[in-house]
Short mmCIF file of C-alpha atoms and ligand atoms in Angstrom, two decimals:
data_model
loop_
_atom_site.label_atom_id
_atom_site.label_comp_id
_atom_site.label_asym_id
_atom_site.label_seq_id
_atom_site.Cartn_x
_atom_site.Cartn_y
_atom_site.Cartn_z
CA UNK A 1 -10.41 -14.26 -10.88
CA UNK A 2 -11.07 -14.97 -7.14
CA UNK A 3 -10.79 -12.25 -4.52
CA UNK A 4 -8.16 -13.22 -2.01
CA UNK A 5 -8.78 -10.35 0.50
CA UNK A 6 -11.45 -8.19 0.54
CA UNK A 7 -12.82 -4.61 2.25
CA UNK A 8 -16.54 -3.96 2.53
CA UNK A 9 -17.22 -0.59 3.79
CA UNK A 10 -14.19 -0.27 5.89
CA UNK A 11 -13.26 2.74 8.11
CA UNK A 12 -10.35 3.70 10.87
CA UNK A 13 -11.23 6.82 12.91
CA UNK A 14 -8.76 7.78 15.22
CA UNK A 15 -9.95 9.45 17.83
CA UNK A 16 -8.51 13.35 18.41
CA UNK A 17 -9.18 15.65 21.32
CA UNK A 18 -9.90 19.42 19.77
CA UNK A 19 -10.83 22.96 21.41
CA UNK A 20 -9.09 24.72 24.54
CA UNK A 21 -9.33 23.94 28.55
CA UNK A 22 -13.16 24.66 28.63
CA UNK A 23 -14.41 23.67 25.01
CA UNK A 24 -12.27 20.16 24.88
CA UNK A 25 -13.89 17.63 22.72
CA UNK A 26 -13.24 14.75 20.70
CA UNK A 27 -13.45 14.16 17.23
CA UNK A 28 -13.22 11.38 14.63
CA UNK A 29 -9.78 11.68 12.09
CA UNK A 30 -11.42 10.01 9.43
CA UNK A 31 -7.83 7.85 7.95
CA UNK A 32 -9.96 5.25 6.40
CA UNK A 33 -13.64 6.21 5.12
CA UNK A 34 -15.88 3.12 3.99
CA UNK A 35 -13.41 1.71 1.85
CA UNK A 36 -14.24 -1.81 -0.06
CA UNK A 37 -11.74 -2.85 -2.42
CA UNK A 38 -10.52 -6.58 -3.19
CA UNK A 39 -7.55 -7.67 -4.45
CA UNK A 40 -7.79 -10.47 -6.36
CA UNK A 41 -5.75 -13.95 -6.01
CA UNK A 42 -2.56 -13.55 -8.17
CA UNK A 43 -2.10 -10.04 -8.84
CA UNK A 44 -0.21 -7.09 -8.10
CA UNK A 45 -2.90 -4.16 -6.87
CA UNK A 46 -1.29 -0.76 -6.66
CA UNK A 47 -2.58 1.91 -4.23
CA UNK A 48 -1.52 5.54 -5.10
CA UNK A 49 -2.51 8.58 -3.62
CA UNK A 50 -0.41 11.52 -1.85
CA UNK A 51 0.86 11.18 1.63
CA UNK A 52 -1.66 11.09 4.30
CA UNK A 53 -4.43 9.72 2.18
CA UNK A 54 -4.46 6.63 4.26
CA UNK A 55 -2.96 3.65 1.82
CA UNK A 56 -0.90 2.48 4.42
CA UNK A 57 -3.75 2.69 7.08
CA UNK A 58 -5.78 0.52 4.68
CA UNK A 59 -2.74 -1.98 4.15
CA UNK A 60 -2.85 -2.57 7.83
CA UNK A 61 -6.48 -2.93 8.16
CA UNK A 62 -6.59 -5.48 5.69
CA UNK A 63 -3.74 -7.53 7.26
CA UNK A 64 -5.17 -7.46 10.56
CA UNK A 65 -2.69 -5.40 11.86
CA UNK A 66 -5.02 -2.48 12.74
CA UNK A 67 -8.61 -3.53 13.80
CA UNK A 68 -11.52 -1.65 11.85
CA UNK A 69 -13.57 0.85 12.91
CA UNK A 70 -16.28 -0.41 10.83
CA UNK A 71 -16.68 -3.08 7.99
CA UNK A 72 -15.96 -6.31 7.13
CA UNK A 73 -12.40 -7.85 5.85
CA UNK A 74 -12.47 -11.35 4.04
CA UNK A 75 -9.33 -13.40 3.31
CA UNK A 76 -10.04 -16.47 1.10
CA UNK A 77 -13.98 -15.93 1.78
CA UNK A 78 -13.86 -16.07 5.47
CA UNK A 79 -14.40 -13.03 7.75
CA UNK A 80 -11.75 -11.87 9.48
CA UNK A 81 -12.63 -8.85 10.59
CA UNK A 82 -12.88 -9.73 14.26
CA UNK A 83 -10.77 -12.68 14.80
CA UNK A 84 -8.21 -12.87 18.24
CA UNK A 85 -5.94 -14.76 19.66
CA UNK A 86 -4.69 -17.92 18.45
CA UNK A 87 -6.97 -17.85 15.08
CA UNK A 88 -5.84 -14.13 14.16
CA UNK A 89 -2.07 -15.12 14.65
CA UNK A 90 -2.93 -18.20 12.23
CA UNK A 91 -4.57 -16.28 9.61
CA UNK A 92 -1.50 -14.04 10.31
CA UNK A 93 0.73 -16.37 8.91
CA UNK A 94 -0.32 -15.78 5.62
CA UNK A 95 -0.62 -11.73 5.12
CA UNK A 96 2.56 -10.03 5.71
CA UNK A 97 4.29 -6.61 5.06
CA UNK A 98 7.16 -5.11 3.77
CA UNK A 99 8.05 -1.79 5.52
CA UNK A 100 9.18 1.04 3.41
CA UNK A 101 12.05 2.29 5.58
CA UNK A 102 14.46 -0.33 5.42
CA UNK A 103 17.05 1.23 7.80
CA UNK A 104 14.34 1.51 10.58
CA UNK A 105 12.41 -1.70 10.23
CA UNK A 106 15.53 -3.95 10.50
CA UNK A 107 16.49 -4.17 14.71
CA UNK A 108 20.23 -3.43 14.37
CA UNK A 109 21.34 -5.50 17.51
CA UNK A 110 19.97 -8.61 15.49
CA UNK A 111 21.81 -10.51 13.04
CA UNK A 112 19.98 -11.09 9.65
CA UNK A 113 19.57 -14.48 11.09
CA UNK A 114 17.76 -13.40 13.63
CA UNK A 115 15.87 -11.06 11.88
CA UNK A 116 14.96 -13.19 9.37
CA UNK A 117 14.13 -16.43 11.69
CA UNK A 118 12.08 -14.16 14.13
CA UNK A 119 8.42 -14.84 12.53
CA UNK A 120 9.36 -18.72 12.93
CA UNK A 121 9.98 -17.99 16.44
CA UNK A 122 6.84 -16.43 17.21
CA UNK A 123 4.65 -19.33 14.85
CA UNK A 124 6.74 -21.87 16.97
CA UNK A 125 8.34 -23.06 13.55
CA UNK A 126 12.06 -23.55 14.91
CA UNK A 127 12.32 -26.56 13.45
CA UNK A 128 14.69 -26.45 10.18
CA UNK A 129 14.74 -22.49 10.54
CA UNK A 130 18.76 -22.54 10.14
CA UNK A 131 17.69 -23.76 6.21
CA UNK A 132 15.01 -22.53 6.30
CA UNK A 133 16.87 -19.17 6.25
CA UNK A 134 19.63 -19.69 4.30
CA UNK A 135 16.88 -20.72 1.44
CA UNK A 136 15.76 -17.63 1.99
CA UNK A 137 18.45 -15.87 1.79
CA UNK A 138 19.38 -17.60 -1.56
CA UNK A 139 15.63 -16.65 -2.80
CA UNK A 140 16.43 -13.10 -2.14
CA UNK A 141 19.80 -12.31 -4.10
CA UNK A 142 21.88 -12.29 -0.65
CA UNK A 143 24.95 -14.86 0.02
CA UNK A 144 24.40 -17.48 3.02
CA UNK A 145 27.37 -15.63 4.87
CA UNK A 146 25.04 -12.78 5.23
CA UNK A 147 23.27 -14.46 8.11
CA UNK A 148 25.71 -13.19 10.35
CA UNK A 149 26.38 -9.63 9.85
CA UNK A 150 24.15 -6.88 10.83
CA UNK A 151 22.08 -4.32 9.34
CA UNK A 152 24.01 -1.47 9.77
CA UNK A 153 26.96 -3.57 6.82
CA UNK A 154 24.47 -3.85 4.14
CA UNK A 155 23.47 -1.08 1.67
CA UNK A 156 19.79 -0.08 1.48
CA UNK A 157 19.02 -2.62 -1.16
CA UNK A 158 20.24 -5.46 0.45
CA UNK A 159 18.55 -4.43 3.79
CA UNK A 160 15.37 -4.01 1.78
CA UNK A 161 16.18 -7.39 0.32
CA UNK A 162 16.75 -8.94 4.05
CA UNK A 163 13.16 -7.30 4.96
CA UNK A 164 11.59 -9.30 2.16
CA UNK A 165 12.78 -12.66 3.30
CA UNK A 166 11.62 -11.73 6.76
CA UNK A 167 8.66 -11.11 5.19
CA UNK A 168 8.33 -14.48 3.11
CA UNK A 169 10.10 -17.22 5.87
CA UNK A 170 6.66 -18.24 6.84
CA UNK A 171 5.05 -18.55 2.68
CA UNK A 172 2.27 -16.33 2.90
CA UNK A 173 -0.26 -15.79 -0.10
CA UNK A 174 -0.67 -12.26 0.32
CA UNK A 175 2.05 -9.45 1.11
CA UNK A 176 1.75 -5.94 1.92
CA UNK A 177 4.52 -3.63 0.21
CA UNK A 178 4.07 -0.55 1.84
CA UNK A 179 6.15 1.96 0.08
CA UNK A 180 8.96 -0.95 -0.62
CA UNK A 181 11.43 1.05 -3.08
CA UNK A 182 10.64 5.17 -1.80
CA UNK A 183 13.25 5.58 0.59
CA UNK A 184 16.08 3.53 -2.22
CA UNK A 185 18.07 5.01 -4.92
CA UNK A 186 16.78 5.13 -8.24
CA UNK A 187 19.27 2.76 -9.45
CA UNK A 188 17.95 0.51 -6.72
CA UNK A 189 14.60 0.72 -6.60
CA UNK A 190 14.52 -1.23 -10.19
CA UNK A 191 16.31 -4.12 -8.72
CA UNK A 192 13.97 -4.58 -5.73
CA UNK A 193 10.96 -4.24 -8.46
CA UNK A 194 12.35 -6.36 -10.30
CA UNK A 195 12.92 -8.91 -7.49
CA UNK A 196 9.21 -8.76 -6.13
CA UNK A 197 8.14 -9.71 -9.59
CA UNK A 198 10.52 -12.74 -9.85
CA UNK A 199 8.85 -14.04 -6.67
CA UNK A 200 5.36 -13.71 -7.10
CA UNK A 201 6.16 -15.71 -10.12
CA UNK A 202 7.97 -18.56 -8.01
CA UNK A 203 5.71 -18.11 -5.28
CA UNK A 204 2.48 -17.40 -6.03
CA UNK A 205 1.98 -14.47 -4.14
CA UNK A 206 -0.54 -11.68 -4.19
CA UNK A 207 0.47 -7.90 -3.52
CA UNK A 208 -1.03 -5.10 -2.73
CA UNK A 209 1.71 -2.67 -3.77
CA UNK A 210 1.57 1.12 -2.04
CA UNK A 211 3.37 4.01 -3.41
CA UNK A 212 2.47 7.56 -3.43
CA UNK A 213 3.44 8.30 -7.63
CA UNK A 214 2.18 6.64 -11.00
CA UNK A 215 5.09 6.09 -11.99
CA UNK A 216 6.69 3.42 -9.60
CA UNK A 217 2.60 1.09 -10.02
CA UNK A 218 2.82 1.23 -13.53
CA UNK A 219 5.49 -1.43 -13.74
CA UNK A 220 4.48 -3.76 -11.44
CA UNK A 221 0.92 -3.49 -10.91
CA UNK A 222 -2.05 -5.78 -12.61
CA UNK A 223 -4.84 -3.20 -11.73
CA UNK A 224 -4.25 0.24 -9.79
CA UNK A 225 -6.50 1.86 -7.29
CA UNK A 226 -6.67 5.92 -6.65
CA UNK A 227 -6.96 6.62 -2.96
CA UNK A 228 -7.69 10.41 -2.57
CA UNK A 229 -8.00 11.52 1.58
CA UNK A 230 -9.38 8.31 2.97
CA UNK A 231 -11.69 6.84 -0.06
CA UNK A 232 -11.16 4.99 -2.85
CA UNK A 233 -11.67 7.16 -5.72
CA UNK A 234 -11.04 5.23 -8.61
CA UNK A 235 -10.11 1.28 -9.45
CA UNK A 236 -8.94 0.26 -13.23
CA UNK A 237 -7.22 -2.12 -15.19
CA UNK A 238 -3.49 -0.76 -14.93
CA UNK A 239 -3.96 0.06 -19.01
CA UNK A 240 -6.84 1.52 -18.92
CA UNK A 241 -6.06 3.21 -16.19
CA UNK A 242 -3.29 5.58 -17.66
CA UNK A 243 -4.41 5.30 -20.79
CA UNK A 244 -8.61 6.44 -19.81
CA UNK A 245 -8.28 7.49 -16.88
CA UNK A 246 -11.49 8.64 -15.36
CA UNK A 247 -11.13 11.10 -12.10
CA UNK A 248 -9.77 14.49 -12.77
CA UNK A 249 -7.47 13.25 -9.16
CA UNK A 250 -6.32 10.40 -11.50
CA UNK A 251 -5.47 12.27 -13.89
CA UNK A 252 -3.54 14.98 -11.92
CA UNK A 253 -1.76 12.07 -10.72
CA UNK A 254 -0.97 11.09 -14.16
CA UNK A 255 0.32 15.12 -15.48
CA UNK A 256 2.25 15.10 -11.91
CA UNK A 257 4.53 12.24 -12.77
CA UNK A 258 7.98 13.23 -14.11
CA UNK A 259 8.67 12.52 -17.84
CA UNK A 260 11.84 10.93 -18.24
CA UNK A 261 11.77 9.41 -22.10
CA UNK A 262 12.98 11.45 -24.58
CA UNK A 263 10.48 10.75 -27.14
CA UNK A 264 7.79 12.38 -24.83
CA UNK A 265 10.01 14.85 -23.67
CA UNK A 266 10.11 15.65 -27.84
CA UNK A 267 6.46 15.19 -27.96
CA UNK A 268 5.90 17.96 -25.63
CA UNK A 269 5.36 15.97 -22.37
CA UNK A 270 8.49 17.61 -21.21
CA UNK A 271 6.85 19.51 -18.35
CA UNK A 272 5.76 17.70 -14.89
CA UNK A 273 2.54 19.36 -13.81
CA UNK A 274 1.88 19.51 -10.58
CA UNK A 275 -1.39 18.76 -8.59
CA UNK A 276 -2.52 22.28 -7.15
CA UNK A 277 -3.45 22.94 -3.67
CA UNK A 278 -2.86 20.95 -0.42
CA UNK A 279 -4.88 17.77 0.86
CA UNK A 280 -7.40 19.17 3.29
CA UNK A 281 -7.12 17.47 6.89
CA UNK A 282 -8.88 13.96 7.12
CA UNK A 283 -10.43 16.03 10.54
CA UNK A 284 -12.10 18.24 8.86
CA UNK A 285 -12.77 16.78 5.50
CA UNK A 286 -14.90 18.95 2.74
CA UNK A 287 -18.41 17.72 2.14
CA UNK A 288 -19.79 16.77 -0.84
CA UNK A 289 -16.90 14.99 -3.12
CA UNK A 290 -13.60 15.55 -0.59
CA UNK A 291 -11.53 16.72 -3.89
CA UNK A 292 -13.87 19.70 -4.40
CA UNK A 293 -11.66 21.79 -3.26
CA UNK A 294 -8.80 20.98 -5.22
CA UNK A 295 -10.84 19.63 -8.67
CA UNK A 296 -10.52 22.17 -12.09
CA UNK A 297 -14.03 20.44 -12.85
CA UNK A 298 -16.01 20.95 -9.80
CA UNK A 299 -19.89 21.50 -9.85
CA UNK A 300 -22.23 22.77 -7.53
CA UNK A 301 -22.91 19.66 -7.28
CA UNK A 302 -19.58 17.87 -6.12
CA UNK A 303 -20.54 20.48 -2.95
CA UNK A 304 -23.36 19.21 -1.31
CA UNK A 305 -23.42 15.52 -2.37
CA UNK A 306 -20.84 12.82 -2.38
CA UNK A 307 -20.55 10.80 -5.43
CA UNK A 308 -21.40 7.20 -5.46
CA UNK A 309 -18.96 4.66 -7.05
CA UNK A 310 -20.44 3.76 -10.21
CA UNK A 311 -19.23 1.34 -12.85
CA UNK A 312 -18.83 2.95 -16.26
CA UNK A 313 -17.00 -0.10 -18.17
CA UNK A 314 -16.63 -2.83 -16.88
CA UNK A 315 -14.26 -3.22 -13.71
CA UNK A 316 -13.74 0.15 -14.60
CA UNK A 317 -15.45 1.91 -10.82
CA UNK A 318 -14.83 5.63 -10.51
CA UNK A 319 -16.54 7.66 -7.85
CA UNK A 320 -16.61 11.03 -9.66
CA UNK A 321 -20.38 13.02 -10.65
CA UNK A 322 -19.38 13.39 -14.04
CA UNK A 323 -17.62 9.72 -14.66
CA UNK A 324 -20.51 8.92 -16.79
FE1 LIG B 1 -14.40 16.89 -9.37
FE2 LIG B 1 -16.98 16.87 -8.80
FE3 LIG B 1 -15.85 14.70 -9.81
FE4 LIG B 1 -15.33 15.45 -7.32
S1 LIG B 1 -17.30 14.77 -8.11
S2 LIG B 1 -13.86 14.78 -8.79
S3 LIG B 1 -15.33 17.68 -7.51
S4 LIG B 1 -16.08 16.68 -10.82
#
């Protein structure tokens, strides 16, 4: 497989002014830390870690719709890292996102016409948009009569379901899901899953899906990265992953998901363990590995140095002293 979009070593400090009146200084939040990670043409690549970690940070970095700190992004082999203008808004055209919060990303004084025709707007693409939309529409489970209501008459699936085909009107190759299904029912969030699937199949697509459980990746996802306070910690086959995985984070990922089949619950897997302590502040993050202060197997060790991402099988990369 080809990489569609790739990270090399990179980072998105925000700068944050610390200290009092007299001792004021600035300091680097460290969202992003030398991050490389590709996702390759075709799949689905999940991207788990708690909230704050920085997943959706990265998403936007690799769309272009956060520039870099450092590093290097590449979508389709070409560096894109510090394109403008009029050849950024091209390259635009093919990475998109889906926003998590379907109620908030939709504008309410818009019709879903609008909404859905706006990216043709802005790529001067008006011609054919009225079909263009109600295509769209069709792709998307929602009737051609839907064009002129507003947000605010739809459930949150079918909003979610409008924010996809805003996301798709202009056929890009690769699409952000940031968090698509978190804020929707759980009798929903199957449908929309379900959905995605049916049109990367039609349409080729490539996703890089974010979510901050396990549980909602393992469905949908080809291969599954681990992002643990602003690194990558651990990249795997989506089987091997649960099945091997590597970093103690990984695996309290894995203990923390709820167990919902009754054959595990009569197995003994009955009880949802939850990862102990809180993520330390990407200001101030610990040296050494930045789980030491949360991992049941730390070493001296995981104190002083930072592990390196090492391969143990292969495609298999785990940053972790004892992966070996
Ligand atoms: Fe735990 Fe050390 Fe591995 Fe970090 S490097 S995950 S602290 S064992």
């Amino acid at each position: 497989m080809t990489a569609l979009i790739e990270a090399q070593g990179v980072s998105k400090h925000y700068p944050v002014e610390t200290g009092g009146f007299l001792r004021r200084t600035t300091i680097p939040l460290r969202a992003v830390d030398t991050v490389s990670l590709a996702v390759m043409e075709g799949e689905t690549l999940g991207l788990v870690g708690e909230s704050g970690c920085g997943k959706s940070t990265l998403g936007r970095l690799l769309i272009r719709l956060l520039p870099a700190t450092t590093g290097t992004i590449r979508f389709g082999g070409n560096d894109i890292t510090g394109l403008e203008g009029k050849a950024l808004r091209e390259v635009r055209r093919s990475m998109q996102i889906i926003f998590q919060d379907p109620y908030g990303a939709l504008n309410p004084r818009m019709t879903v016409e609008d909404i859905v025709s706006e990216p043709l707007a802005i790529h001067d693409e008006t011609a054919g948009a009225a079909k263009r939309v109600t295509d769209m529409l069709s792709l998307v489970g929602l009737p051609s009569r839907a064009r002129e209501r507003f947000p605010h008459e739809f459930s949150g699936g079918q909003r979610q379901r409008i924010g996809i085909a805003r996301a798709l009107i202009l056929n890009p190759k690769f699409v952000v899901c940031d968090e698509p299904v978190s804020a929707l029912d759980v009798s929903v969030q199957a449908q929309i899953v379900n959905l995605l699937q049916d049109l990367q199949g039609e349409l080729g697509l490539t996703y890089l899906f974010i979510a901050h459980d396990l549980g909602v990746v393992k469905h949908i996802s080809t291969r599954v990265a681990v992002m643990y306070l602003g690194k990558v910690v651990e990249v795997a086959a989506k089987h091997t992953l649960y099945a091997e995985p590597k970093h103690p984070y990984t695996r309290g990922l894995i203990a923390s998901v709820p167990v919902t089949h009754p054959v595990q619950r009569a197995g003994g897997r009955a009880e949802r363990k939850r990862l102990e302590g809180d993520i330390p502040s990407a200001l101030h993050p610990p040296p050494g590995c930045r789980f030491h202060t949360r991992c049941p197997l730390v070493q001296p060790i995981c104190r002083e140095t930072e592990p390196a991402v090492t391969e143990p099988a292969p495609g298999h990369l785990v940053a972790c002293h004892l992966a070996e």
